[in-house]
């Protein structure tokens, strides 16, 4: 069973490595768009990268309500644990 | 018609990353061609050398723009940033409807293309593909990405015609301003080094293969011992501006564009046409309303292929005779494909402003089938007034630009 902390750690690492976000700007409450200045294309690519690294398939239309890092983590966690 | 001047220059080439560096390296007869070890094990790729751009920091491009750029667009972005800074264009002017862009490359980003297509084709699935791949591959990737990065809102003219991409871009910008459609046009082109380009010319028997152990002597335009072109990479951007507009804001002026022509042979897809080359040079002279004997220096396309150099030297002889100074600078850096037109135009500006007519690197003895034009085998220091830059591309596409020293 994957934990929320493990998913958060992975999401944070991807944001730092792939999206060049400063690590200290990232928290569970960070809003992808307002706080981290990502956009909808980045959100798609974040999910694509998570799919590659965690093998969790997330369709673009399923993530339209995702706003915060916590939303991302919960979404991934739900998808992983449902599998 | 309006007069058009150049008010900003930026470049990234195997022979330097600025106007001054390019001047120094041409003056010192440097060569930017080297052995490419990563090409060593590619089967049936006979050419193992290329002109490489060094000392560039792509991290200078903010990630939000860099994310949709392959190497060709990233190099072009650095050159364009330098040209804009050099020209001291304000953001308000840059983002006005009177400022546009014309920029080209042979094709979109090769590095991404070579990752994306095999992955999709082998898996027959788009799972795992990110949103950026196409934006890096598409044919107008450079013009589109630059417009986004520099917030350009006027006309956008992608000119993707291989070796004439950036000279056609300059021509398109020139005409945009001449006809009053724009006051400022950012013009140029680029190419990112990839073994695809080497392989394409190798298959055609047009790439140099005999000098892999001696890269500095490989690219030998017009020389009897030439054995084909050397692929290179690079980018350049120049800011074109309507003369009164430039004078009004006190811009530095590198020179004036007084003539441009582009044409096609309408004949063979790869075989160079002497008649097509003659026609475009003559049409450019007509456009500038000058005689052939008024041209002081010609930067020839001359890639060091067997057929191309013969056709071009004969076309040049027919139009200009054997007096005008001619050189090809592809011996110094290889063939920059989409980037060659603008970088070689910048060399024409150096000729006008710094009185340097660069030699043709590795030119020792004229091929017996080339016409006896005045090919420079040594650097010449001479004050000149008019320089021409010629470029020719696959598909029989021809271009000719004429630059004149600006005296105020």
XYZ file of C-alpha atoms in Angstrom:
491
model
C 0.000 0.000 0.000
C 1.452 3.321 -1.085
C 1.155 6.111 1.452
C 0.279 9.767 0.971
C 3.772 10.760 2.136
C 5.405 8.517 -0.474
C 3.307 10.016 -3.251
C 4.000 13.542 -1.980
C 7.710 12.834 -1.954
C 7.549 11.642 -5.564
C 5.427 14.588 -6.720
C 7.782 17.021 -5.026
C 10.840 15.412 -6.620
C 9.245 15.613 -10.079
C 8.302 19.255 -9.590
C 11.871 20.091 -8.592
C 13.634 18.002 -11.242
C 11.336 18.339 -14.232
C 9.536 21.603 -13.624
C 12.375 23.491 -11.928
C 10.196 24.539 -8.989
C 12.165 25.551 -5.875
C 11.831 22.816 -3.268
C 11.055 25.229 -0.459
C 8.085 26.632 -2.392
C 6.353 23.264 -2.366
C 3.965 22.152 0.339
C 0.877 19.997 0.434
C -1.224 23.172 0.232
C 0.601 24.723 -2.740
C -1.691 25.573 -5.610
C -0.158 24.346 -8.867
C -1.307 27.349 -10.832
C -1.370 30.255 -8.385
C 1.581 29.394 -6.156
C 3.858 27.388 -8.440
C 2.961 29.226 -11.665
C 2.320 26.058 -13.644
C -0.360 25.943 -16.315
C -2.727 23.343 -17.764
C -0.012 21.918 -20.050
C 2.318 21.481 -17.087
C -0.492 19.737 -15.213
C -0.869 17.261 -18.060
C 2.863 16.652 -18.148
C 3.029 16.227 -14.386
C 0.505 13.430 -14.684
C 2.368 11.905 -17.636
C 5.555 11.857 -15.588
C 3.749 10.318 -12.618
C 2.362 7.673 -14.960
C 5.879 6.859 -16.156
C 7.323 6.693 -12.671
C 4.440 5.088 -10.753
C 2.567 3.373 -13.559
C -0.673 5.064 -12.709
C -2.778 6.079 -15.659
C -4.650 9.336 -15.308
C -6.694 10.663 -18.173
C -6.611 14.379 -18.885
C -10.334 14.813 -18.404
C -10.180 13.161 -14.971
C -7.864 15.750 -13.521
C -9.680 18.949 -14.419
C -10.499 19.706 -10.793
C -6.981 19.223 -9.497
C -5.645 22.439 -7.948
C -3.281 21.741 -5.063
C -0.414 19.335 -4.502
C -2.685 17.576 -2.044
C -5.276 17.137 -4.798
C -2.598 15.607 -7.020
C -1.422 13.264 -4.287
C -4.919 12.142 -3.386
C -5.753 11.621 -7.015
C -2.665 9.494 -7.609
C -3.149 7.642 -4.353
C -6.746 6.836 -5.239
C -5.767 5.604 -8.682
C -2.925 3.509 -7.310
C -4.915 1.935 -4.538
C -7.859 1.226 -6.801
C -5.560 -0.776 -9.021
C 8.944 52.253 -50.649
C 10.376 52.438 -47.148
C 14.086 51.958 -46.494
C 15.156 49.158 -44.181
C 18.146 49.086 -41.844
C 19.574 46.588 -39.377
C 19.609 47.761 -35.775
C 20.404 44.622 -33.790
C 22.450 41.471 -34.181
C 22.696 38.206 -32.226
C 24.140 34.837 -33.104
C 25.295 31.479 -31.811
C 27.629 29.745 -34.200
C 30.549 27.321 -34.250
C 32.665 30.425 -34.759
C 31.411 32.418 -31.795
C 28.359 33.560 -29.914
C 28.397 37.256 -30.707
C 29.162 39.742 -33.483
C 32.515 40.571 -31.880
C 33.473 36.933 -31.280
C 32.633 36.083 -34.859
C 34.814 38.970 -36.018
C 37.716 37.867 -33.828
C 37.504 34.259 -34.968
C 37.241 35.182 -38.643
C 40.176 37.550 -38.230
C 42.216 34.837 -36.548
C 41.201 32.233 -39.142
C 39.686 29.864 -36.598
C 37.674 26.811 -37.572
C 34.716 25.534 -35.543
C 34.510 22.064 -37.069
C 35.355 19.013 -34.971
C 35.085 15.247 -34.745
C 31.742 14.087 -33.323
C 32.507 11.007 -31.267
C 28.824 10.207 -30.671
C 28.453 9.591 -34.428
C 31.281 7.050 -34.427
C 29.159 3.924 -34.289
C 26.351 5.002 -36.609
C 26.345 2.530 -39.469
C 26.629 3.873 -43.004
C 27.250 7.380 -41.785
C 30.482 8.284 -43.499
C 30.703 11.841 -42.235
C 31.759 12.049 -38.586
C 32.431 15.750 -38.241
C 30.395 18.876 -37.676
C 30.382 22.510 -36.658
C 29.304 22.742 -33.035
C 28.018 25.685 -30.991
C 29.699 25.836 -27.579
C 29.445 27.785 -24.333
C 25.711 28.386 -24.427
C 23.514 28.272 -21.345
C 19.978 27.274 -22.230
C 18.932 27.810 -18.618
C 18.941 31.509 -19.438
C 15.636 30.797 -21.182
C 12.868 30.672 -18.567
C 11.475 27.142 -18.232
C 7.966 28.181 -19.201
C 9.316 29.043 -22.655
C 12.095 26.465 -22.832
C 9.677 23.587 -22.185
C 8.334 23.703 -25.748
C 11.712 24.249 -27.427
C 14.085 21.717 -28.913
C 17.741 22.701 -29.455
C 16.991 24.581 -32.685
C 14.518 26.878 -30.945
C 16.689 27.274 -27.854
C 19.691 28.397 -29.890
C 17.442 30.769 -31.824
C 15.985 32.146 -28.594
C 19.430 33.005 -27.243
C 20.395 34.726 -30.497
C 17.119 36.631 -30.605
C 17.434 37.792 -27.002
C 20.878 39.172 -27.838
C 19.640 40.887 -31.021
C 16.746 42.524 -29.190
C 19.014 43.690 -26.383
C 21.534 44.975 -28.911
C 18.814 46.935 -30.687
C 17.495 48.346 -27.398
C 13.910 47.654 -28.437
C 11.442 48.443 -25.666
C 8.909 45.796 -24.705
C 6.119 48.161 -25.776
C 7.587 48.384 -29.255
C 8.333 44.670 -29.378
C 4.729 43.887 -28.471
C 3.132 46.444 -30.748
C 1.269 45.298 -33.838
C 3.949 47.066 -35.903
C 6.625 44.586 -34.839
C 6.703 41.106 -36.352
C 8.927 38.102 -36.750
C 10.170 36.006 -39.670
C 12.184 32.980 -38.648
C 12.966 29.600 -40.162
C 14.718 26.291 -39.807
C 15.089 23.240 -41.989
C 12.603 21.342 -39.857
C 11.412 21.214 -36.284
C 13.358 19.765 -33.371
C 15.202 16.628 -34.426
C 16.107 15.446 -30.948
C 12.470 15.294 -29.917
C 11.400 13.865 -33.256
C 13.801 10.975 -32.829
C 12.403 10.159 -29.380
C 8.734 10.734 -30.038
C 8.071 8.937 -33.318
C 9.748 5.598 -32.432
C 8.044 5.517 -29.029
C 4.580 6.053 -30.486
C 5.157 3.796 -33.457
C 6.635 0.917 -31.477
C 3.966 0.997 -28.784
C 1.076 2.099 -31.013
C 0.050 4.144 -28.009
C 0.159 7.759 -26.942
C 0.255 6.821 -23.261
C 3.263 8.434 -21.664
C 3.599 11.150 -24.287
C 3.771 14.628 -22.870
C 2.116 17.709 -24.263
C 5.297 19.362 -25.508
C 6.608 16.948 -28.138
C 4.630 18.291 -31.078
C 5.370 21.878 -30.113
C 9.069 21.076 -30.411
C 8.698 19.142 -33.671
C 6.297 21.267 -35.718
C 7.782 23.022 -38.722
C 7.201 26.529 -37.366
C 8.401 25.701 -33.874
C 11.074 28.394 -33.868
C 8.917 31.289 -35.053
C 6.063 30.267 -32.753
C 8.227 29.817 -29.674
C 10.116 33.059 -30.202
C 6.892 35.014 -30.657
C 5.650 33.608 -27.364
C 8.873 34.235 -25.473
C 9.324 37.803 -26.664
C 5.584 38.604 -26.744
C 5.588 39.583 -30.387
C 2.087 40.370 -31.627
C 2.586 41.561 -35.201
C 2.981 39.383 -38.270
C 4.638 35.978 -37.918
C 6.218 34.535 -41.074
C 7.863 31.121 -40.579
C 10.244 30.514 -43.481
C 11.175 26.841 -43.442
C 13.126 26.150 -46.621
C 16.271 24.349 -45.440
C 19.371 26.287 -46.479
C 17.468 29.419 -47.503
C 15.296 29.496 -44.356
C 16.970 32.434 -42.693
C 17.814 34.394 -45.825
C 14.174 34.130 -46.871
C 13.274 35.262 -43.350
C 15.399 38.364 -43.787
C 13.842 38.906 -47.202
C 10.329 38.508 -45.837
C 11.093 40.966 -43.051
C 12.670 43.393 -45.512
C 9.597 43.368 -47.728
C 7.232 43.646 -44.751
C 8.898 46.893 -43.787
C 9.394 48.128 -47.345
C 5.670 47.846 -48.001
C 4.743 49.491 -44.721
C 3.230 46.444 -43.043
C 5.646 46.612 -40.110
C 8.123 49.038 -38.590
C 10.290 46.356 -37.008
C 10.868 42.721 -37.956
C 12.937 40.197 -35.989
C 14.460 37.940 -38.630
C 16.664 34.879 -38.645
C 16.898 31.152 -38.457
C 18.599 28.235 -36.839
C 19.596 24.617 -36.866
C 20.418 22.154 -34.095
C 23.129 19.644 -34.912
C 21.799 16.134 -35.467
C 23.161 13.099 -37.264
C 19.995 13.086 -39.374
C 21.305 16.008 -41.413
C 24.695 14.368 -41.799
C 23.040 11.156 -42.917
C 20.751 12.872 -45.393
C 23.665 14.466 -47.235
C 25.770 11.328 -46.851
C 23.134 9.249 -48.639
C 23.221 11.740 -51.495
C 27.015 11.511 -51.661
C 27.218 15.198 -50.768
C 28.832 15.048 -47.302
C 32.563 15.108 -46.629
C 33.879 11.693 -45.584
C 37.620 11.846 -46.311
C 38.635 14.312 -43.635
C 37.190 12.742 -40.490
C 40.713 12.566 -39.049
C 41.395 16.164 -39.947
C 38.174 18.105 -39.352
C 39.685 21.570 -39.710
C 40.554 20.817 -43.334
C 37.307 19.089 -44.222
C 35.157 21.919 -45.542
C 36.937 23.210 -48.664
C 34.654 25.374 -50.812
C 35.743 25.640 -54.463
C 38.938 23.675 -53.782
C 39.910 20.868 -56.145
C 40.264 18.457 -53.208
C 36.852 19.123 -51.669
C 34.696 16.080 -51.055
C 31.423 17.474 -49.825
C 29.867 19.634 -47.169
C 30.276 19.485 -43.401
C 27.119 19.823 -41.355
C 26.987 22.502 -38.716
C 24.577 24.054 -36.294
C 23.870 27.587 -35.289
C 21.430 30.422 -35.210
C 21.256 34.094 -35.790
C 18.813 36.941 -35.489
C 18.859 40.463 -36.838
C 16.492 43.287 -36.093
C 15.239 45.014 -39.243
C 13.757 48.450 -38.854
C 12.287 51.143 -41.032
C 14.964 53.804 -41.465
C 13.095 56.836 -40.092
C 11.813 54.744 -37.187
C 15.378 53.736 -36.336
C 16.735 57.272 -36.693
C 13.952 58.702 -34.555
C 14.834 56.514 -31.597
C 18.569 56.893 -32.122
C 19.214 53.232 -32.871
C 22.649 51.927 -33.801
C 22.632 51.018 -37.504
C 24.694 48.138 -38.863
C 23.762 48.652 -42.479
C 20.932 48.925 -44.942
C 19.281 46.186 -46.949
C 18.909 47.493 -50.471
C 18.018 44.395 -52.461
C 16.446 40.987 -52.151
C 15.295 38.304 -54.482
C 14.109 34.759 -54.082
C 13.247 32.307 -56.812
C 13.028 28.645 -57.604
C 14.575 26.591 -60.365
C 11.367 24.699 -61.041
C 13.479 21.881 -62.299
C 15.283 19.238 -60.217
C 14.754 18.585 -56.527
C 18.485 18.509 -55.674
C 20.617 19.340 -58.724
C 21.882 22.926 -58.521
C 20.960 25.138 -61.448
C 23.439 27.707 -62.696
C 20.613 29.487 -64.507
C 18.494 29.689 -61.338
C 21.434 31.068 -59.383
C 22.196 33.665 -62.058
C 18.592 34.710 -62.171
C 18.292 35.316 -58.444
C 21.544 37.303 -58.279
C 20.501 39.450 -61.225
C 16.987 39.970 -59.850
C 18.456 41.044 -56.527
C 20.719 43.555 -58.296
C 17.680 44.841 -60.173
C 15.756 45.113 -56.923
C 18.585 47.184 -55.451
C 18.784 49.177 -58.673
C 22.544 48.735 -58.854
C 24.982 47.333 -61.404
C 27.004 44.196 -60.820
C 30.240 46.147 -60.674
C 28.977 48.108 -57.672
C 29.106 44.982 -55.489
C 32.352 44.815 -53.495
C 32.036 41.460 -51.780
C 29.944 38.321 -52.187
C 29.481 35.784 -49.424
C 28.837 32.705 -51.538
C 26.662 29.803 -50.502
C 29.402 27.376 -51.693
C 28.963 24.391 -49.408
C 31.901 22.452 -50.893
C 29.774 19.953 -52.749
C 31.061 19.011 -56.177
C 28.081 20.138 -58.246
C 27.005 23.107 -56.122
C 30.323 24.941 -56.195
C 30.713 24.456 -59.931
C 27.240 25.804 -60.666
C 27.581 28.731 -58.267
C 31.035 29.807 -59.428
C 29.855 29.779 -63.037
C 26.670 31.668 -62.205
C 28.673 34.234 -60.217
C 31.170 34.611 -63.077
C 28.394 35.148 -65.604
C 26.877 37.957 -63.531
C 29.962 39.549 -61.979
C 32.993 38.444 -63.978
C 36.176 37.825 -62.045
C 36.776 41.121 -60.241
C 34.443 41.092 -57.266
C 35.832 39.497 -54.084
C 34.081 36.218 -53.246
C 34.404 33.910 -50.276
C 32.513 31.093 -48.683
C 32.692 30.969 -44.903
C 31.474 27.381 -44.691
C 35.092 26.263 -44.402
C 35.194 27.971 -40.995
C 32.058 26.473 -39.492
C 30.379 24.046 -41.857
C 26.931 24.401 -43.332
C 24.489 25.777 -40.763
C 21.487 24.908 -42.968
C 18.591 26.934 -41.545
C 21.070 29.207 -39.793
C 23.490 29.860 -42.642
C 21.616 32.689 -44.349
C 21.507 34.926 -41.316
C 24.990 34.142 -39.994
C 26.464 34.764 -43.444
C 24.451 37.983 -43.687
C 26.016 39.023 -40.387
C 29.422 38.286 -41.939
C 28.451 40.703 -44.725
C 27.727 43.310 -42.033
C 31.179 42.657 -40.555
C 32.639 43.209 -44.013
C 30.835 46.550 -44.250
C 31.577 47.763 -40.738
C 34.953 46.275 -39.926
C 36.425 46.086 -43.417
C 37.114 42.355 -43.094
C 36.598 40.259 -46.199
C 37.136 36.759 -44.833
C 39.093 34.141 -46.706
C 37.698 30.854 -47.948
C 39.121 28.346 -45.496
C 41.070 25.460 -47.059
C 40.860 26.916 -50.539
C 44.196 26.111 -52.163
C 43.588 25.370 -55.826
C 40.460 26.077 -57.835
C 38.580 23.065 -59.134
C 39.131 22.973 -62.882
C 35.371 22.947 -63.484
C 34.743 26.021 -61.344
C 34.776 29.404 -63.050
C 37.737 31.671 -62.335
C 36.015 34.090 -59.987
C 38.007 36.071 -57.432
C 37.899 33.648 -54.509
C 39.736 35.004 -51.493
C 42.351 32.587 -50.177
C 43.525 35.074 -47.541
C 41.690 37.530 -45.310
C 41.542 40.951 -46.932
C 41.218 44.254 -45.082
C 39.342 46.643 -47.325
C 36.751 49.355 -46.894
C 33.716 48.372 -48.894
C 30.234 49.716 -49.483
C 28.088 46.878 -50.848
C 28.007 43.168 -49.972
C 25.814 40.387 -51.310
C 24.849 37.151 -49.583
C 23.646 34.223 -51.682
C 22.033 31.012 -50.483
C 20.556 28.023 -52.283
C 18.424 25.190 -50.945
C 17.093 21.779 -51.864
C 14.055 22.129 -54.041
C 15.915 24.609 -56.209
C 15.123 27.518 -53.928
C 17.401 30.504 -54.330
C 17.901 33.719 -52.387
C 20.092 36.769 -52.724
C 20.363 39.682 -50.296
C 22.270 42.935 -50.793
C 23.563 45.015 -47.889
C 24.969 48.535 -48.043
C 27.068 50.436 -45.573
C 24.986 53.048 -43.811
C 26.496 56.503 -43.800
C 23.713 58.417 -42.103
